[in-house]
XYZ file of C-alpha atoms in Angstrom:
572
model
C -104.774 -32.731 116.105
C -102.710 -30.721 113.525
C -103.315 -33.334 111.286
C -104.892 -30.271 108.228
C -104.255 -26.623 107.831
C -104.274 -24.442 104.500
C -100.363 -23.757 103.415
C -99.257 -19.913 102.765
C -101.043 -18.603 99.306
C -102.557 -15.277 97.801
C -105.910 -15.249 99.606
C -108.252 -13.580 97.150
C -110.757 -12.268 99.940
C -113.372 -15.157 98.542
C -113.742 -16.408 102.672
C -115.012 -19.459 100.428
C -113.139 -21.737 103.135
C -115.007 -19.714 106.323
C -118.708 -19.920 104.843
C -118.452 -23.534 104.230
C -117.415 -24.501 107.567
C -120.723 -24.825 110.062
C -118.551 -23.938 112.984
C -116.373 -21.140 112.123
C -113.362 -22.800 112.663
C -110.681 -20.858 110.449
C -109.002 -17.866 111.290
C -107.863 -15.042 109.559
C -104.593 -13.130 110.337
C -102.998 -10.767 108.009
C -105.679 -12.231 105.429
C -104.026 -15.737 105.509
C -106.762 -18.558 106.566
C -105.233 -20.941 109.460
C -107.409 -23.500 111.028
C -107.963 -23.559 115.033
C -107.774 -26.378 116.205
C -109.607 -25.909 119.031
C -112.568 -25.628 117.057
C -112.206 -27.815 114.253
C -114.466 -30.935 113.887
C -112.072 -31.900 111.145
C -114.792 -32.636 108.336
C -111.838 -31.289 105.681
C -114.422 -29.736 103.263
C -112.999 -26.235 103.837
C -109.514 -27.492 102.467
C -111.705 -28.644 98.833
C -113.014 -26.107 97.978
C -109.882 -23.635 98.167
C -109.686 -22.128 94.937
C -105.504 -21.726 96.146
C -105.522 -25.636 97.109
C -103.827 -24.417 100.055
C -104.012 -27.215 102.068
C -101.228 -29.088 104.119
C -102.579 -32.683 105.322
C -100.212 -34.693 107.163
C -99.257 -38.048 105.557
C -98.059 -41.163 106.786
C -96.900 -42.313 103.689
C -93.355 -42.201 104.816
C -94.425 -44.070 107.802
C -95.863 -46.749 106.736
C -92.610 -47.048 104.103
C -90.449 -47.363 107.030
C -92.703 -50.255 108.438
C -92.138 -51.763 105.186
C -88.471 -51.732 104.912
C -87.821 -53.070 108.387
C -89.526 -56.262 107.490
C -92.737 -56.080 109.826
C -96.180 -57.376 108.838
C -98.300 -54.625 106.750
C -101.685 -55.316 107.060
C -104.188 -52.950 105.222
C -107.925 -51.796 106.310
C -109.337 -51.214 103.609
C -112.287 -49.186 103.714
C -115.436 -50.294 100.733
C -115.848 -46.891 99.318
C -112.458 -47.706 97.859
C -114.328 -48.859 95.007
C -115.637 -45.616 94.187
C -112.410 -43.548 94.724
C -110.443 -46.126 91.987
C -111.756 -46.221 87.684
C -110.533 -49.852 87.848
C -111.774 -53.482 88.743
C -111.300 -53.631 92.548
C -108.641 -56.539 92.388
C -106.679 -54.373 90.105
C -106.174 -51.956 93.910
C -105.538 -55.088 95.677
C -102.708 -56.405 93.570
C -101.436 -52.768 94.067
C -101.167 -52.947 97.246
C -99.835 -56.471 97.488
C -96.948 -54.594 95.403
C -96.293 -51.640 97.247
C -95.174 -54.237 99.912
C -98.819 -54.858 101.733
C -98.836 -58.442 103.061
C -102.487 -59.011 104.224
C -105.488 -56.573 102.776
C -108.902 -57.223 104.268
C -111.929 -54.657 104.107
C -112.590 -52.630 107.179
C -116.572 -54.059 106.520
C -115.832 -57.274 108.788
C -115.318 -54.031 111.822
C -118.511 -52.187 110.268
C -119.911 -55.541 110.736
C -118.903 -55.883 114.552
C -119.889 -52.746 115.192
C -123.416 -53.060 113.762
C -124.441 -55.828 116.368
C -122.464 -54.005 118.993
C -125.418 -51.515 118.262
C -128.343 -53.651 118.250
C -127.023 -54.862 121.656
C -126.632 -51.785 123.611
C -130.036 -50.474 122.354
C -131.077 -54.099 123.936
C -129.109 -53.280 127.461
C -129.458 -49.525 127.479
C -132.408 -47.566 127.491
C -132.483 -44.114 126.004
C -135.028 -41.774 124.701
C -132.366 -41.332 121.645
C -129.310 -43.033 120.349
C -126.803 -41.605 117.740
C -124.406 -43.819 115.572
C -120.925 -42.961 116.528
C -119.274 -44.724 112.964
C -118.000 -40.741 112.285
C -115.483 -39.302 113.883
C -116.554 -35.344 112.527
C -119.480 -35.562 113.948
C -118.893 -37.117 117.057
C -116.520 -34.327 117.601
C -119.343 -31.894 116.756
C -121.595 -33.155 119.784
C -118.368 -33.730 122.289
C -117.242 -29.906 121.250
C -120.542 -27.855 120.206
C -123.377 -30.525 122.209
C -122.334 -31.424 125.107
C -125.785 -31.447 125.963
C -126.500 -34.421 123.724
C -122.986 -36.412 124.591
C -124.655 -39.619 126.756
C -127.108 -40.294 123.642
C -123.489 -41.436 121.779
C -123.897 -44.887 121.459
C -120.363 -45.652 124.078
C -118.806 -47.975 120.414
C -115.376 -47.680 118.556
C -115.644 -46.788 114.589
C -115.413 -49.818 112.387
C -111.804 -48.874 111.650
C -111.169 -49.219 115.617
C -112.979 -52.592 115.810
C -111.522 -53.593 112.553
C -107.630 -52.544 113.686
C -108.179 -54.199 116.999
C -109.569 -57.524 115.266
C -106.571 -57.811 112.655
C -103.959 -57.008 116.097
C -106.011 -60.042 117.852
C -105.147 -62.037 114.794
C -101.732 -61.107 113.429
C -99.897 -60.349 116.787
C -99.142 -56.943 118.699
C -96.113 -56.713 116.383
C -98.399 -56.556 112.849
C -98.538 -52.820 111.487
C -101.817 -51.730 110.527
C -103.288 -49.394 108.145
C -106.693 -47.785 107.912
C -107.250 -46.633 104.036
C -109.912 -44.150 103.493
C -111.891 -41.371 102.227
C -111.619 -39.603 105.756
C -109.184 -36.675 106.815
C -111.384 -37.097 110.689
C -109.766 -40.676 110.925
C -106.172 -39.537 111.491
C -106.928 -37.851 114.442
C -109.353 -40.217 115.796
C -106.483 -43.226 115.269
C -104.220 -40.756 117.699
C -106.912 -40.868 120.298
C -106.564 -44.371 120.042
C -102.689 -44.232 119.379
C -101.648 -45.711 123.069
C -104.200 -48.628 122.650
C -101.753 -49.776 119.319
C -104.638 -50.795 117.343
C -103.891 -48.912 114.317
C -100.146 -47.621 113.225
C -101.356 -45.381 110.274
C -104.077 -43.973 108.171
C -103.638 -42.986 104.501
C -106.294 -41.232 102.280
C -107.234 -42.969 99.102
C -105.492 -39.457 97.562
C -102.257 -40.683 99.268
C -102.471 -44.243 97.928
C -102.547 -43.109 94.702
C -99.990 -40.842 94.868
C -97.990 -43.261 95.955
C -98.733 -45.252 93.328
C -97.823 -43.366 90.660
C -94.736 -42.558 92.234
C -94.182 -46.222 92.521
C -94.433 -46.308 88.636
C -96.821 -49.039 89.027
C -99.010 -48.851 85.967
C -102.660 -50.049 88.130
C -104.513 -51.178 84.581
C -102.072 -53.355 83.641
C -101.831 -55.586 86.855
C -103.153 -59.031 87.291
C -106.428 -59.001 89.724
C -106.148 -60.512 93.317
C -108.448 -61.164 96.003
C -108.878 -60.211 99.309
C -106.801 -62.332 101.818
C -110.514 -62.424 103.459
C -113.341 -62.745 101.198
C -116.487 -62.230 103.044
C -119.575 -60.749 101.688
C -120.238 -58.527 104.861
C -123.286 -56.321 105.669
C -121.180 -53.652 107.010
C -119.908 -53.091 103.219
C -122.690 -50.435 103.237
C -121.799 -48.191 106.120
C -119.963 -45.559 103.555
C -123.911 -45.207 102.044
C -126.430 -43.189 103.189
C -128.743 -45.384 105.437
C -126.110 -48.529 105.509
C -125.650 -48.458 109.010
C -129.289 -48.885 109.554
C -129.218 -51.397 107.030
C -126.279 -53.363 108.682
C -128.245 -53.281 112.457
C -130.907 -55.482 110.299
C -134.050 -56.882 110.851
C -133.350 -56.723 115.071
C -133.468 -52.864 114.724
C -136.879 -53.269 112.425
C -138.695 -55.157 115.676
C -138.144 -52.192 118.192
C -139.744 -49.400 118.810
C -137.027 -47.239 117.398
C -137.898 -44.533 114.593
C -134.417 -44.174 112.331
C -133.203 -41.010 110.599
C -130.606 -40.567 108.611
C -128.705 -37.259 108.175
C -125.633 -36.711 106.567
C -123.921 -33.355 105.931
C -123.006 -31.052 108.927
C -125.875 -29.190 108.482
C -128.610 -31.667 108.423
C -126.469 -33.503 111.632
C -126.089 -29.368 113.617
C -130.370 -29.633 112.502
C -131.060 -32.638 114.275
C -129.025 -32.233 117.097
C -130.400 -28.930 118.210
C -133.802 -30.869 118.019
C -132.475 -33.931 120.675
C -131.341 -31.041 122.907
C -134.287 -29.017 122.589
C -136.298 -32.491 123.633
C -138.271 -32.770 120.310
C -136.950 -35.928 119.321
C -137.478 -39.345 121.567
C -137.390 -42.742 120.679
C -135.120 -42.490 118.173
C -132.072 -43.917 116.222
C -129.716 -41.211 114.291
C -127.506 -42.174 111.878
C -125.082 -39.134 111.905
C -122.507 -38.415 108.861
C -121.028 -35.433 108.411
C -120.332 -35.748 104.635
C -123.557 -34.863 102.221
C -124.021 -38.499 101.046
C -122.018 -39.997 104.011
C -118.159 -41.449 103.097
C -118.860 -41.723 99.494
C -119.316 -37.777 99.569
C -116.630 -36.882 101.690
C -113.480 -34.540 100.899
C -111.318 -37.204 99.372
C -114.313 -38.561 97.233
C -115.233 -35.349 95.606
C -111.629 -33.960 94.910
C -111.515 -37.224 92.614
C -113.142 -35.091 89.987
C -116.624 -37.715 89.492
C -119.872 -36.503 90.489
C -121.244 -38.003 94.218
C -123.794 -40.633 92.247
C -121.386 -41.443 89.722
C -119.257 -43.017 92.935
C -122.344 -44.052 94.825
C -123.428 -46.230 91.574
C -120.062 -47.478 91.624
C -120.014 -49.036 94.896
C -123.435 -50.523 94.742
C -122.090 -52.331 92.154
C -119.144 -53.591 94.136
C -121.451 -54.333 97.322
C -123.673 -56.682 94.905
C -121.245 -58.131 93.427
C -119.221 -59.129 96.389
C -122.719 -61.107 97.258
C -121.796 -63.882 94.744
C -119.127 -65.422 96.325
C -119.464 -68.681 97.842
C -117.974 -68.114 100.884
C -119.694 -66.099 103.258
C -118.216 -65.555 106.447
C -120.230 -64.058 109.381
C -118.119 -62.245 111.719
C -119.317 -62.605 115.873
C -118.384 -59.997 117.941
C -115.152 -61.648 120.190
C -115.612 -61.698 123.860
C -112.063 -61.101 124.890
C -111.509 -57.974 123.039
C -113.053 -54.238 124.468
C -115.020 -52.725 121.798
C -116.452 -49.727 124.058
C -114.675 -46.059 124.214
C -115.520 -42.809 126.130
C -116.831 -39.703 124.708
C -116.058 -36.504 127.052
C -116.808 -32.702 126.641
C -114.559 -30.733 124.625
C -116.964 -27.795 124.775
C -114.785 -24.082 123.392
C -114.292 -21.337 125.974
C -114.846 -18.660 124.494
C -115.098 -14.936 125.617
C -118.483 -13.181 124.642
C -118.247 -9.461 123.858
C -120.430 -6.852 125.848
C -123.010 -4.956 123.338
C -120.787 -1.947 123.707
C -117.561 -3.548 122.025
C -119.811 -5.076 119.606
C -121.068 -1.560 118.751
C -117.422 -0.088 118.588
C -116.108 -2.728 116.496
C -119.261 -2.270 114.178
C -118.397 1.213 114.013
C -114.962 0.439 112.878
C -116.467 -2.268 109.994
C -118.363 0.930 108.596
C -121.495 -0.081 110.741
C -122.766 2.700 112.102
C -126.392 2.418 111.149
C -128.890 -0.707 111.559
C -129.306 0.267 107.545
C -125.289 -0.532 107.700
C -125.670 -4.168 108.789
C -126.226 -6.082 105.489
C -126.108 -9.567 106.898
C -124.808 -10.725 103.378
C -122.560 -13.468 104.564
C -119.721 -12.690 102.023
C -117.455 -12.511 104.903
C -118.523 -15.977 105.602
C -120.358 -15.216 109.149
C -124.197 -15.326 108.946
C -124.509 -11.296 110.043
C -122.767 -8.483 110.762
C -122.741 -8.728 114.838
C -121.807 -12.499 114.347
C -118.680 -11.375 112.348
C -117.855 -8.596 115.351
C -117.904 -11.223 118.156
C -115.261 -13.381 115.628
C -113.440 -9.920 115.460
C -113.623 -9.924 119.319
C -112.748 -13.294 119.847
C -108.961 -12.751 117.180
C -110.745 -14.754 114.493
C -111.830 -12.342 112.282
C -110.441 -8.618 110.479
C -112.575 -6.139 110.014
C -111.334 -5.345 106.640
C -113.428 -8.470 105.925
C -116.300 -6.696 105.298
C -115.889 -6.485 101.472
C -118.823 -3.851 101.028
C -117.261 -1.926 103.702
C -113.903 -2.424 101.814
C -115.552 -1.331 98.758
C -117.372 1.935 99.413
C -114.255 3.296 101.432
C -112.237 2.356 98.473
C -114.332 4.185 95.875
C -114.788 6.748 98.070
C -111.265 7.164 98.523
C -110.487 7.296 94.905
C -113.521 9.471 94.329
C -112.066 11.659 96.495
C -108.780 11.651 94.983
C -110.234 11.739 91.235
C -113.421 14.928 92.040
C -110.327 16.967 93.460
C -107.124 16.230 91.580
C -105.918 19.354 89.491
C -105.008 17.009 86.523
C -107.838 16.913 83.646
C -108.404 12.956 83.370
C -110.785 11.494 80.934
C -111.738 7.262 80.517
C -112.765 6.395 76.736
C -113.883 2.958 75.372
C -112.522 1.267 73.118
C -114.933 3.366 70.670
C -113.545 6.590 71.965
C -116.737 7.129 73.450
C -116.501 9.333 76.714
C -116.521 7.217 79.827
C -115.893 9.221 83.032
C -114.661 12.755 82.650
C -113.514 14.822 86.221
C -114.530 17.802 87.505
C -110.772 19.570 86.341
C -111.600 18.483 82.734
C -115.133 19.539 82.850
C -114.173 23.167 83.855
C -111.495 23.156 81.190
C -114.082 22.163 78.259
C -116.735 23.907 79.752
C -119.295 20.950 79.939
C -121.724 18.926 82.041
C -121.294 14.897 82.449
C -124.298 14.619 80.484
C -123.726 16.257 77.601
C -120.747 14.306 76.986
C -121.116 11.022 78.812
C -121.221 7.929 76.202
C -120.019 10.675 73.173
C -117.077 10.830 71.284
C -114.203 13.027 72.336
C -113.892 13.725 69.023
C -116.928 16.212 70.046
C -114.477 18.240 71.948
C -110.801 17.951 71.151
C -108.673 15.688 68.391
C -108.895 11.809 68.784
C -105.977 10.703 67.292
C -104.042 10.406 70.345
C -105.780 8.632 71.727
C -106.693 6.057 68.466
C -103.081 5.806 68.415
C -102.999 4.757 71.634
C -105.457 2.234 71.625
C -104.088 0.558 67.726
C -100.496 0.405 68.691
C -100.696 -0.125 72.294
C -97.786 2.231 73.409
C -98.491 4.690 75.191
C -98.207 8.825 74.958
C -96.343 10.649 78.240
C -95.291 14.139 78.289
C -96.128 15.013 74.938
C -97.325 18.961 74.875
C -100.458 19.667 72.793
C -101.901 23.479 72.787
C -105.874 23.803 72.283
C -106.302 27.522 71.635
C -109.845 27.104 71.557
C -109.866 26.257 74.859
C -106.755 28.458 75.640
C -105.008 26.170 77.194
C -102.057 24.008 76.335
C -101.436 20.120 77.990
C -98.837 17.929 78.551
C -100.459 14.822 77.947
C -100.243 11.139 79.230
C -102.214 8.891 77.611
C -102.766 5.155 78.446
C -103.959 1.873 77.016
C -106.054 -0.473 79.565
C -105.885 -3.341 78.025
C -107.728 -5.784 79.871
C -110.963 -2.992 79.993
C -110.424 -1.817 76.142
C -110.200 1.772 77.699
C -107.837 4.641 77.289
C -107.009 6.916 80.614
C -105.640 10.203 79.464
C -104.226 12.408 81.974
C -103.877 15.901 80.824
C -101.930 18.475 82.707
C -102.730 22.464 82.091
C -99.749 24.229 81.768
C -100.741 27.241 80.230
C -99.583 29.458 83.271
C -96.067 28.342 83.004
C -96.222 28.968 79.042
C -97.355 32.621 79.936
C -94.713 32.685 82.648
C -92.183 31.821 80.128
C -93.177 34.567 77.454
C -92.897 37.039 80.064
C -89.379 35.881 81.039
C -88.544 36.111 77.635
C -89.964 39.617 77.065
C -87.217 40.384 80.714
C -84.469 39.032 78.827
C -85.165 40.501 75.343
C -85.159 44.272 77.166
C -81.908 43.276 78.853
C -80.276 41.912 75.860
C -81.000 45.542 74.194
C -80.059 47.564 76.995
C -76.953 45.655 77.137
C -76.492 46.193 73.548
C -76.944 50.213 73.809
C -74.810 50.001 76.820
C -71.619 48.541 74.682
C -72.211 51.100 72.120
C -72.012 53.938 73.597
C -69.030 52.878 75.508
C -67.376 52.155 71.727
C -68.427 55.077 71.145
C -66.708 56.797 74.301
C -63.716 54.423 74.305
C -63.166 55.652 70.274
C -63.085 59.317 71.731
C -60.443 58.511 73.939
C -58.351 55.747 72.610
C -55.521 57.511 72.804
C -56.153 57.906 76.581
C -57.362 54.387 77.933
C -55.101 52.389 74.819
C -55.392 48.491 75.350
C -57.958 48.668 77.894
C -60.689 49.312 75.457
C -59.890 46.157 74.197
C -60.519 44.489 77.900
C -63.483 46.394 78.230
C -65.488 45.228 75.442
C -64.319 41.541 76.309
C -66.165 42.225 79.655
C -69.365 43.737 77.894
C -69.766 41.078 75.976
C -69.364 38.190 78.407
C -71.975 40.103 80.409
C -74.260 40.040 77.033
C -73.798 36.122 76.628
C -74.697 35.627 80.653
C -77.891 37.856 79.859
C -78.901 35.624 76.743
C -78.139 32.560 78.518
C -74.857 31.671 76.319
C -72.168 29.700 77.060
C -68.967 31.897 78.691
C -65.554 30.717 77.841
């Protein structure tokens, strides 16, 4: 399909993409989400609710411009729940498109339409204990891939966008170019599937169209309102709406025996599936959507920013007003056009791990315990040993586990912080004692809680650290003796901003003070030794000047370069 997949962005951990798709369909690798294909029943909903909006969807915008510039026939599907996608009067959309270079728009209701009585007739010539609507491409791929089961109670029907692409190709010519427009990612895949048949050329979201508006710089409000080059009030209009495809079938579905239910949502659909193939539901009609609300709530609908009834309100109101024009025209189903298609198994191999992998790749998720096994979902998988057989399978890291992340990162740092040798202390931004470690305890000679939630003040001087926290620039290296404590620091002292808390780090150097006392005591007793050393060799060297001359001279030059190395000094 490759029609979806998120784009490269800083994945926060959230896995808000992984819980909300019903079939675990997204894989993580080097904690970047990717989509497998394989799996995906290409409902979109995981690409909405990305807090990145990482999400690549291919468009055929460009496509369909080509069309247009070579001079072929555009003709647009457009689907009804167009009218709750748009915040203008619906002719306003159809003049748009009649300027983006669209030569014929009609609604894809006259194919809802065909495909309704297709319905009512197989349920005539077929018998089955159960029959499910086949209008949505999502969840038809749920039952071919994850019910195979359930696969012959697919009513054998194209979508409406099918029936209504092969209609407008029966009327226009094999030459015409057709375009679905919709709320559904699903339908660019399922117009591949039907890609050899030529029955529709391209599919654009209503998110596209308006893009491609704008871009246009076609101002939408300000345009003249046109019609529809077909004008038919047609039942299928309500096939986006819960329960419209029910509606649509009519009053010959209301004389058989037939119990309806309508589901919409994955789910509601994964619900009532696993009750047809566990043989508690017979005689029955399903009307299977995969969006909550059915179109009108799908992926494109909701990114438009107004709430689900908002749009559904919307589009009633289009439906009943379309009912006043004069010129209703029924569509029959055409006998020399194939409306039928296939559905096949597309069932996932996948490899199922033995209890003993499960167990060591628990073990390396921190699971070592049943106690261990949360079953919080976070990661996005429904428990623990469900998130080691993704593991298993490549779909999952274990560093997805963000309680397991957690406690080995705070018990890491606990580590790190109980056993430094530095003497680090957290304040608020009161100067209130926070956190306090063991080094710093032993130094002041106090227990967490007799100092916990007290000033500092209680122990040592605050201004520092006030200084700190009023100017925001921060203290490093800066030597501060306590002699109460007989010790002296070299302090570093930091300003969390974002927290309102000051870190101080506070390094005991008083061994290396005493270190360097005593090293100046050595060099003090060498400096006088030195010094009684030169004078009694004046004192010699006077006694015998006559006898040594000019080398008494050299001889105190050389005493008293060796005094200056002693002391440290600079030697010329």
């Amino acid at each position: 399909m490759s029609n979806m997949n998120f784009s490269k962005a800083y994945c926060k951990n959230c896995y808000k993409c992984l819980r909300s798709c019903p079939v675990k369909a997204i894989k993580f690798e080097n904690e970047q989400a990717t989509i497998d294909e394989e799996r995906c029943i290409e409902c979109g909903h995981c690409l909405t609710i990305c807090p990145q909006n990482a999400r690549e969807i291919k468009s055929d915008v460009g496509v369909v411009k080509l069309a247009i510039n070579s001079g072929k026939k555009i003709i647009a599907s457009l689907a009804p729940s167009f009218a709750g996608y748009f915040d203008v009067e619906q002719g306003r959309v159809v003049a748009a498109l009649k300027k983006l270079g669209f030569s014929i728009i009609e609604e894809t209701a006259v194919g809802a339409e065909i495909v309704a009585d297709l319905y009512n007739n197989y349920i005539v010539e077929n018998k089955r204990d159960v029959y499910i609507t086949t209008a949505c491409p999502s969840a038809n791929y749920l039952v071919e891939k994850y019910f195979k089961e359930i696969i012959p109670y697919l009513i054998p029907v194209v979508s409406p966008m099918i029936a209504h692409g092969k209609l407008l190709k029966e009327k226009f010519g094999e030459d015409s170019f057709i375009v679905f427009i919709g709320p559904c990612l699903a339908k660019k895949s399922e117009f591949e599937y039907f890609l050899k048949d030529n029955v529709i050329n391209a599919v654009l979201t209503f998110d596209e169209l308006n893009s491609w508006i704008t871009e246009a710089g076609i101002k939408i409000h300000e345009l003249e309102e046109e019609n529809f080059n077909v004008n038919p009030y047609s039942k299928g209009q309500g096939f986006p709406m819960g329960g419209g495809i029910i509606e649509a079938m009519g009053s010959e579905l209301k004389q058989s025996s037939l119990s309806v239910i309508t589901v919409s949502g994955m789910e509601e659909c994964i619900e009532v599936f696993n009750s047809i193939k566990n043989g508690d539901l017979k005689d029955v009609l399903i009307e299977a959507s995969a969006c909550k609300g059915s179109c009108i709530g799908g992926p494109v609908m909701v990114k438009n920013g107004e709430n689900y009834y908002t749009k559904l309100r919307k589009v009633k109101n289009y439906i009943k007003s379309r009912k006043n024009y004069n010129d209703p025209i029924n569509t029959e189903v055409p006998t020399n056009i194939n409306f039928n298609r296939k559905f096949t198994e597309k069932s996932i191999k996948r490899a199922i791990a033995t209890e003993e992998e499960i167990i060591a790749i628990m073990k390396k998720m921190g699971k070592y315990e049943l106690i261990d096994e949360l079953n919080c979902g976070v990661c996005g998988y429904n428990s623990c040993r469900e998130k080691a057989q993704a593991v298993f399978e490549g779909m999952a890291e274990t560093n997805m586990c963000l309680h397991y992340m957690r406690t080995k990162a705070e018990s890491l740092s606990n580590e790190i912080v109980e056993n430094t040798a530095s003497n680090l202390i957290l304040l608020d931004g009161e100067m209130n004692v926070r956190e306090m470690n063991p080094a710093a305890k032993a130094i002041f000679k106090i227990q967490s809680q007799n100092i916990i939630g007290k000033p500092i003040s209680l122990l040592i001087d605050d201004t520092d650290f006030k200084n700190v926290r009023e100017s925001g620039e921060n203290i490093i290296g800066k030597k501060v003796a306590y002699p109460q404590y007989g010790v002296v620091f070299i302090e570093n002292i930091v300003y969390l901003q974002k927290q309102d808390m000051v870190l101080a780090s506070m390094i005991n150097i008083m061994t290396e003070e005493k270190n360097k006392k005593e090293l100046m005591k050595v060099k003090e007793n060498t400096l006088n030794a030195a010094q009684e050393v030169i004078e009694k060799q004046m004192r010699v060297a006077q006694e015998i000047a006559s006898l040594l001359g000019e080398t008494t001279a050299e001889t105190k030059i050389i005493l008293t370069k060796l005094k200056k190395i002693v002391a440290g000094e600079d030697v010329e």
